[in-house]
mmCIF file of C-alpha atoms in Angstrom:
data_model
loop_
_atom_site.group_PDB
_atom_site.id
_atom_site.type_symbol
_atom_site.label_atom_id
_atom_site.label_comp_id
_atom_site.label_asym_id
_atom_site.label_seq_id
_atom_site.Cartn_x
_atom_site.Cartn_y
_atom_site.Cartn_z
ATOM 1 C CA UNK A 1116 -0.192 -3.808 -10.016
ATOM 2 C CA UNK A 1117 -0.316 -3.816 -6.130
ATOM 3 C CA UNK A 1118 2.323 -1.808 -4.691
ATOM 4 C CA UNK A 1119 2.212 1.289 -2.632
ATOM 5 C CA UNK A 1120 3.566 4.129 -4.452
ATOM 6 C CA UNK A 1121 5.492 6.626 -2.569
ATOM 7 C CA UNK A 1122 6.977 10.490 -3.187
ATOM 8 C CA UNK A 1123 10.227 11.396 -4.132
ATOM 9 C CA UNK A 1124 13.665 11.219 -3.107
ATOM 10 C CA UNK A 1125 14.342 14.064 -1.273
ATOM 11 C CA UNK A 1126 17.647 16.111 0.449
ATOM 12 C CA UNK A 1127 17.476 17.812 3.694
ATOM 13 C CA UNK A 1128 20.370 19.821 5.897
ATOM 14 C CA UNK A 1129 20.915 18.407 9.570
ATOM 15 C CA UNK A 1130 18.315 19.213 12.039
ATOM 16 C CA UNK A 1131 15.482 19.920 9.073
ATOM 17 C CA UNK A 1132 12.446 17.515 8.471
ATOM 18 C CA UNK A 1133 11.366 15.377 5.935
ATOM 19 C CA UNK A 1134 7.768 14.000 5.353
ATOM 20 C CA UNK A 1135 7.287 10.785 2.923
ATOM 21 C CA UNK A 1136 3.941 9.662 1.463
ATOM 22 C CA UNK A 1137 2.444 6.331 1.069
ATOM 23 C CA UNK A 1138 -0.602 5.822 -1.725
ATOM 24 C CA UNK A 1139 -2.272 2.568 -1.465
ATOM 25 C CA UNK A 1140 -3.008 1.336 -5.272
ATOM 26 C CA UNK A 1141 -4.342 -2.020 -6.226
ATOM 27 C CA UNK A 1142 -5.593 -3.054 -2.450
ATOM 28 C CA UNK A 1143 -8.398 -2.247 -0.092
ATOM 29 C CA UNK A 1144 -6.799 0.534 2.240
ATOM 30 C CA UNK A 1145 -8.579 -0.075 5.213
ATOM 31 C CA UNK A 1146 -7.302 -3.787 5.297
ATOM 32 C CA UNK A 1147 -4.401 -2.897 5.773
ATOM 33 C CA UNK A 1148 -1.279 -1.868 8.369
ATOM 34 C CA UNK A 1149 0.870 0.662 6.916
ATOM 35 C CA UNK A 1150 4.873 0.017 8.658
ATOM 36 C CA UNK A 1151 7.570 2.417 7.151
ATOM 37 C CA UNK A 1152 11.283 0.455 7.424
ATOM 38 C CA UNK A 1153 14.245 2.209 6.362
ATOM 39 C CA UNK A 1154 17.454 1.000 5.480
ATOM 40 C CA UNK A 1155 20.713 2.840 5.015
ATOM 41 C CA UNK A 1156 23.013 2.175 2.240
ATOM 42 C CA UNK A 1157 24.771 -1.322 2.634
ATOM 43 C CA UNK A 1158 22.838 -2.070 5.941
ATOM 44 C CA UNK A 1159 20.048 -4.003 7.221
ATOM 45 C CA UNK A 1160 16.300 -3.432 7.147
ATOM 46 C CA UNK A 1161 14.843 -1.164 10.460
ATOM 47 C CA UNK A 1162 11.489 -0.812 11.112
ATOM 48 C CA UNK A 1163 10.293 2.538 12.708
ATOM 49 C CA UNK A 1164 6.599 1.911 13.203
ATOM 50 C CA UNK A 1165 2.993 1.320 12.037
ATOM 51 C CA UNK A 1166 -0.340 2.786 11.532
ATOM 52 C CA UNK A 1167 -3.936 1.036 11.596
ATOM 53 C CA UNK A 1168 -5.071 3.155 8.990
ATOM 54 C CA UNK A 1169 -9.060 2.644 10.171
ATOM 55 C CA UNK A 1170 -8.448 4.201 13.631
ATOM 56 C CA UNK A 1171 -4.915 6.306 13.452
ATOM 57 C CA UNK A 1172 -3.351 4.056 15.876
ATOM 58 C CA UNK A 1173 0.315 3.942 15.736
ATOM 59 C CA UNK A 1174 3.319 1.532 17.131
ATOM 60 C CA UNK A 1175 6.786 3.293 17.005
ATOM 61 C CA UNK A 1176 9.766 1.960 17.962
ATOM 62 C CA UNK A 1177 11.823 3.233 20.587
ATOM 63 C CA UNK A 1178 14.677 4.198 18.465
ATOM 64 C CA UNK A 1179 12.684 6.961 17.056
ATOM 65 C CA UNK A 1180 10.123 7.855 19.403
ATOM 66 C CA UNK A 1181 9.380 11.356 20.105
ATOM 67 C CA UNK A 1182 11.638 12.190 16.489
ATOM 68 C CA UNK A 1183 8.656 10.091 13.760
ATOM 69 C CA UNK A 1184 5.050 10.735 13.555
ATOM 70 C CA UNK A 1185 3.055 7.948 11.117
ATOM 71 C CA UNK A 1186 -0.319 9.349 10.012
ATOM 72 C CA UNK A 1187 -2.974 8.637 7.362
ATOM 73 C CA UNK A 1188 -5.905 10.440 5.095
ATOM 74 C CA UNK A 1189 -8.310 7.741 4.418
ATOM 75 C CA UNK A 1190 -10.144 9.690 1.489
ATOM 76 C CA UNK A 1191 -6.785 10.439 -0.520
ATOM 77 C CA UNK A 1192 -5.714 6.520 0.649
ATOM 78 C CA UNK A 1193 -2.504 7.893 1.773
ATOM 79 C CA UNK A 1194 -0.143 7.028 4.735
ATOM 80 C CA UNK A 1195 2.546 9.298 5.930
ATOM 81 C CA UNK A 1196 5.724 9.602 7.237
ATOM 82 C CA UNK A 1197 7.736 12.567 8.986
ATOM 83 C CA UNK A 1198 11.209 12.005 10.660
ATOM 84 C CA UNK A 1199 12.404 15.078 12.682
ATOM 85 C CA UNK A 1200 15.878 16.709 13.716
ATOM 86 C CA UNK A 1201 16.999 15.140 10.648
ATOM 87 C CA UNK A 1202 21.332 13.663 10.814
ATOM 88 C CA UNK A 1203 23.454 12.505 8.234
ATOM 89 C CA UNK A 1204 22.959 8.983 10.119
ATOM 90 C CA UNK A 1205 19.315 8.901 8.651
ATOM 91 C CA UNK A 1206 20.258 9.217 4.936
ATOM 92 C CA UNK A 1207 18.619 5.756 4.111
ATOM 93 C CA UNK A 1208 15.994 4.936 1.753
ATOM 94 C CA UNK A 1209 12.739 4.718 3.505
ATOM 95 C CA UNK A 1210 9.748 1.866 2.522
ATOM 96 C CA UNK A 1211 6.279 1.704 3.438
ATOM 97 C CA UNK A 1212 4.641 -1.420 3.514
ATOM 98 C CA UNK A 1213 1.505 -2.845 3.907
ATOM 99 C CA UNK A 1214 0.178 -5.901 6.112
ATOM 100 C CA UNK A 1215 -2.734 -7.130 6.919
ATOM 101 C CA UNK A 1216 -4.331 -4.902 9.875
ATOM 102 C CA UNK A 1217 -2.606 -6.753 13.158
ATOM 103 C CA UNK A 1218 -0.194 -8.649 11.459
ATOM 104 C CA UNK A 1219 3.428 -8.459 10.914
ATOM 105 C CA UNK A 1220 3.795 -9.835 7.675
ATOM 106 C CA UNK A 1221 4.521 -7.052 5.159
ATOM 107 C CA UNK A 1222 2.973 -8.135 1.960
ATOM 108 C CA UNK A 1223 2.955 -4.823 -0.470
ATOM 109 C CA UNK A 1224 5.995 -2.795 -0.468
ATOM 110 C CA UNK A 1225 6.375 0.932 -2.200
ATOM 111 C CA UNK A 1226 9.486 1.683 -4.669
ATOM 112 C CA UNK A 1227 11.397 3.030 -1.626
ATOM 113 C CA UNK A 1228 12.223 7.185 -1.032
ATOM 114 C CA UNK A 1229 15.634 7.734 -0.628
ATOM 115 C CA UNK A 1230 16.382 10.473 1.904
ATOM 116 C CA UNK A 1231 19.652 12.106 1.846
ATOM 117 C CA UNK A 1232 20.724 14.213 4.615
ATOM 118 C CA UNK A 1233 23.826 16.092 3.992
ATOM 119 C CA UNK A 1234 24.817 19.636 5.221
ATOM 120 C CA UNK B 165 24.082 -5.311 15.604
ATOM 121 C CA UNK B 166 21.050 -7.201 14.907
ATOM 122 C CA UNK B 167 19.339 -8.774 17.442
ATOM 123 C CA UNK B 168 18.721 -11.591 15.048
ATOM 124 C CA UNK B 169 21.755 -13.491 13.400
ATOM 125 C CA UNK B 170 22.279 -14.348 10.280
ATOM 126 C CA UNK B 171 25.398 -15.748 8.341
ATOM 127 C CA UNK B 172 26.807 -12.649 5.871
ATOM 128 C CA UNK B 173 26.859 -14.613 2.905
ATOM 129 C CA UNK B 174 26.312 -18.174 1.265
ATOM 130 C CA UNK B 175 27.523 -19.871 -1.943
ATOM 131 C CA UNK B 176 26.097 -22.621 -3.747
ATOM 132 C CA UNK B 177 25.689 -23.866 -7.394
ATOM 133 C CA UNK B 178 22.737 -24.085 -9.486
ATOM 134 C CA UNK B 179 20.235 -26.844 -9.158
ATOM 135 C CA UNK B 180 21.848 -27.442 -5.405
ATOM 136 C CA UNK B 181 19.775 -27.061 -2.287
ATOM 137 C CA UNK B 182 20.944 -23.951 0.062
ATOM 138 C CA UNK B 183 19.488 -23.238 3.797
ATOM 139 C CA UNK B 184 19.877 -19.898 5.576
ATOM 140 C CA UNK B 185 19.807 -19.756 9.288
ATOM 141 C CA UNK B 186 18.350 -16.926 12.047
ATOM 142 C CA UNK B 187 18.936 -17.086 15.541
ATOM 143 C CA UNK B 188 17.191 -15.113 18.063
ATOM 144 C CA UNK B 189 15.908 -15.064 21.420
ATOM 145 C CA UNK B 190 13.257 -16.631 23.747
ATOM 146 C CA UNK B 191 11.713 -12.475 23.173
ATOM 147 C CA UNK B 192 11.010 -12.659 19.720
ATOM 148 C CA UNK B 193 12.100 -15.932 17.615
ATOM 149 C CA UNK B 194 10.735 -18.030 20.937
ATOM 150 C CA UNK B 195 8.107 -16.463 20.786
ATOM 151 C CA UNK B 196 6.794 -14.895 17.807
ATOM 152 C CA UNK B 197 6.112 -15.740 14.000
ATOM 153 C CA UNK B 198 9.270 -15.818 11.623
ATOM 154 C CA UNK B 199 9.050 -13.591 8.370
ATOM 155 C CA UNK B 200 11.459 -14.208 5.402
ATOM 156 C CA UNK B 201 11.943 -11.093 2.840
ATOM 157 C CA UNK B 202 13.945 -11.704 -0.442
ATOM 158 C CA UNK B 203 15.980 -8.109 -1.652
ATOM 159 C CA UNK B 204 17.170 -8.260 -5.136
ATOM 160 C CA UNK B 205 19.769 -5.398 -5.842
ATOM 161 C CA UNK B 206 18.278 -1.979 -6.024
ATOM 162 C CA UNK B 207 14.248 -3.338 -5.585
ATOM 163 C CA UNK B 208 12.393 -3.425 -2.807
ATOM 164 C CA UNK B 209 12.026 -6.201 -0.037
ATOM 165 C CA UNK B 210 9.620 -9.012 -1.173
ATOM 166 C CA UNK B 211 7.461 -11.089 1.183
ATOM 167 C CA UNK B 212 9.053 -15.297 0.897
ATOM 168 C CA UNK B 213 7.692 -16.715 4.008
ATOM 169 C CA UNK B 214 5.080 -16.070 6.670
ATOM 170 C CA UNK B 215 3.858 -17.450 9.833
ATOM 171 C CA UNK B 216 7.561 -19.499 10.063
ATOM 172 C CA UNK B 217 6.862 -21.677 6.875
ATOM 173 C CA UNK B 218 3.401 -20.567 4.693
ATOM 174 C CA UNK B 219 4.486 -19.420 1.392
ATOM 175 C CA UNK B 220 2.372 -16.624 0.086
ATOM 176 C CA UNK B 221 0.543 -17.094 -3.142
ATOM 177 C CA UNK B 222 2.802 -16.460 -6.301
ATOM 178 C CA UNK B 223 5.983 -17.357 -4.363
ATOM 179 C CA UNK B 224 7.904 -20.622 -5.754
ATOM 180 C CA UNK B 225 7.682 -23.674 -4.074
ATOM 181 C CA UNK B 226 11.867 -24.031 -4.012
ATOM 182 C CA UNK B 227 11.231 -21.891 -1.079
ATOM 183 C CA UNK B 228 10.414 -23.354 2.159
ATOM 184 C CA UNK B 229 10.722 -22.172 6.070
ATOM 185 C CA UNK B 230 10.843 -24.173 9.261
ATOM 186 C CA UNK B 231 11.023 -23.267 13.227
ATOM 187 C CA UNK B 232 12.920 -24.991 16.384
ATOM 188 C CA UNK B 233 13.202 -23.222 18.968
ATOM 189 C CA UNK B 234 14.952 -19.856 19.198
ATOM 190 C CA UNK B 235 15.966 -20.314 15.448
ATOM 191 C CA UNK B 236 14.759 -20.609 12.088
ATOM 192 C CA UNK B 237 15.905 -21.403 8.609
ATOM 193 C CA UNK B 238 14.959 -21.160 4.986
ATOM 194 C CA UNK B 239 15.789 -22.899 2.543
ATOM 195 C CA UNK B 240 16.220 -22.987 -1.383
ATOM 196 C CA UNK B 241 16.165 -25.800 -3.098
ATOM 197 C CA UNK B 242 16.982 -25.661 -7.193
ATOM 198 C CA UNK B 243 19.096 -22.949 -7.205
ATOM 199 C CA UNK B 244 18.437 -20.500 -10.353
ATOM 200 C CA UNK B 245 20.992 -17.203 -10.853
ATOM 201 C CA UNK B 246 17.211 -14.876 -10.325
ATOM 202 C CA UNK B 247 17.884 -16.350 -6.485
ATOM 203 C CA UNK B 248 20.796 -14.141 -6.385
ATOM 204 C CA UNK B 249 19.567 -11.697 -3.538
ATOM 205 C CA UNK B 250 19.825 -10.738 -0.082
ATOM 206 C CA UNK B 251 17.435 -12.793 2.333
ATOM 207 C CA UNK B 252 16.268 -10.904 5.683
ATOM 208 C CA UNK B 253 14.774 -12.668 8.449
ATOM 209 C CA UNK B 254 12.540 -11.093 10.632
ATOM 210 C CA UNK B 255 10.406 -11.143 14.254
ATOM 211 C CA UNK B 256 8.124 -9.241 16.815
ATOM 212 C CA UNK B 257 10.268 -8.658 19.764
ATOM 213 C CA UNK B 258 8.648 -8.693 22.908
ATOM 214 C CA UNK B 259 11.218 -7.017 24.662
ATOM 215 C CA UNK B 260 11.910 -4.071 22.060
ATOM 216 C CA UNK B 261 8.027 -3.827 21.313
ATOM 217 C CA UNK B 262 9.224 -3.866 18.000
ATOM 218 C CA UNK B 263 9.479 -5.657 14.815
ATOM 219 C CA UNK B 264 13.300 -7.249 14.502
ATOM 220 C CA UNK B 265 15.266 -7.879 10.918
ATOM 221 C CA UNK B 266 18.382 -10.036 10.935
ATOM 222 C CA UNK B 267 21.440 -8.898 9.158
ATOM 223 C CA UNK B 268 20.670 -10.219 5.659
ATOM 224 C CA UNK B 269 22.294 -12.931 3.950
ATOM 225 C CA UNK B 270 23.917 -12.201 0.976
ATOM 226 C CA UNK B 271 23.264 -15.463 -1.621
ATOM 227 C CA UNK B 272 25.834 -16.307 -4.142
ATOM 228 C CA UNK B 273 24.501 -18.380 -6.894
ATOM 229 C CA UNK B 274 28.449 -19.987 -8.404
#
């Protein structure tokens, strides 16, 4: 099956971190865009950013730049995402998805990691 | 609010034809290719429509996507109850540097 698979929900207190993985399974990695979107219960879809996975560059959105760093490790086929100074406003669940490198069109999505940040 | 529009909810019966609008902007819709993501309850989004009207490989062909202007719809012809679902636009921004979703449309099928 081709879908992403990601880690575990997980439950921080306000102002911690959290850092959610991304394993590619059932594509080629490298041909691939990695985007992480989050959405927060009953709302829309937001993206946060993206990651060409061959050369680490990354597109955030302003919304959360300077709080999210995107990364990858190309041997363990693995994309990442941390989200900093964590608030009860970013208990979501958070998707990576994959699209073809340049592209906006998300074709793979993971199961989703639900993030719950509650004090 | 989103910075693309989309109706909160439709209603149609089974077999009918449905369409779902988006309106944007000259900065991203104006501009920049149209996505359409299908959301059944509790699974993940699911690529419908690319490029403003391709349909990837494995979607249906009930599903179909057009362009004019600053706005774009999809539509969903044949109506089944498995095309109960949210539907999510979406668009580069030029102006946000970022990639927009509408709303969602919540999809009643009666």
């Amino acid at each position: 099956q081709v879908q992403p698979v990601q880690s575990g929900a997980e439950m921080r207190k306000p102002g911690a971190s959290v850092k959610v993985s991304c394993k590619a399974s059932g594509y080629t990695f490298t041909s691939y865009d990695v985007h992480w979107v989050r959405q927060a219960p009953g709302q829309r879809l937001e993206w946060m950013g993206c990651i060409n996975v061959v050369n680490g560059y990354t597109k955030y959105s302003q919304k959360f730049q300077g709080r999210v760093t995107i990364s990858r490790d190309k041997p363990s086929i693995t994309a990442y995402m941390e989200l900093r100074s964590l608030r009860s406003e970013d208990t979501a669940v958070y998707y990576c998805a994959s699209g073809l490198v340049g592209t906006f069109d998300l074709d793979f999505w993971g199961q989703g990691t639900l993030v719950t940040v509650s004090s | 609010q989103s910075v693309l529009t989309q109706p909160p909810s439709v209603s149609e019966a089974p077999r009918q034809r449905v369409s779902i609008s988006c309106s944007g902007s000259r900065s991203n819709i104006g501009k920049n290719a149209v996505n359409w993501y299908q959301q059944l309850p509790g699974k993940a989004p699911k690529l419908l429509i690319y490029s403003d009207d391709l349909v990837p490989s494995g979607v249906s062909d009930r599903f179909s996507g057009s362009k004019s202007g600053t706005s774009a719809s999809l539509a969903i012809s044949g109506l089944r109850s498995e095309d109960e679902a949210h539907y999510y636009c979406a668009s580069w921004d030029d102006s946000l540097s970022a990639l927009v979703f509408g709303g969602g449309t919540k999809l009643t099928v009666l």
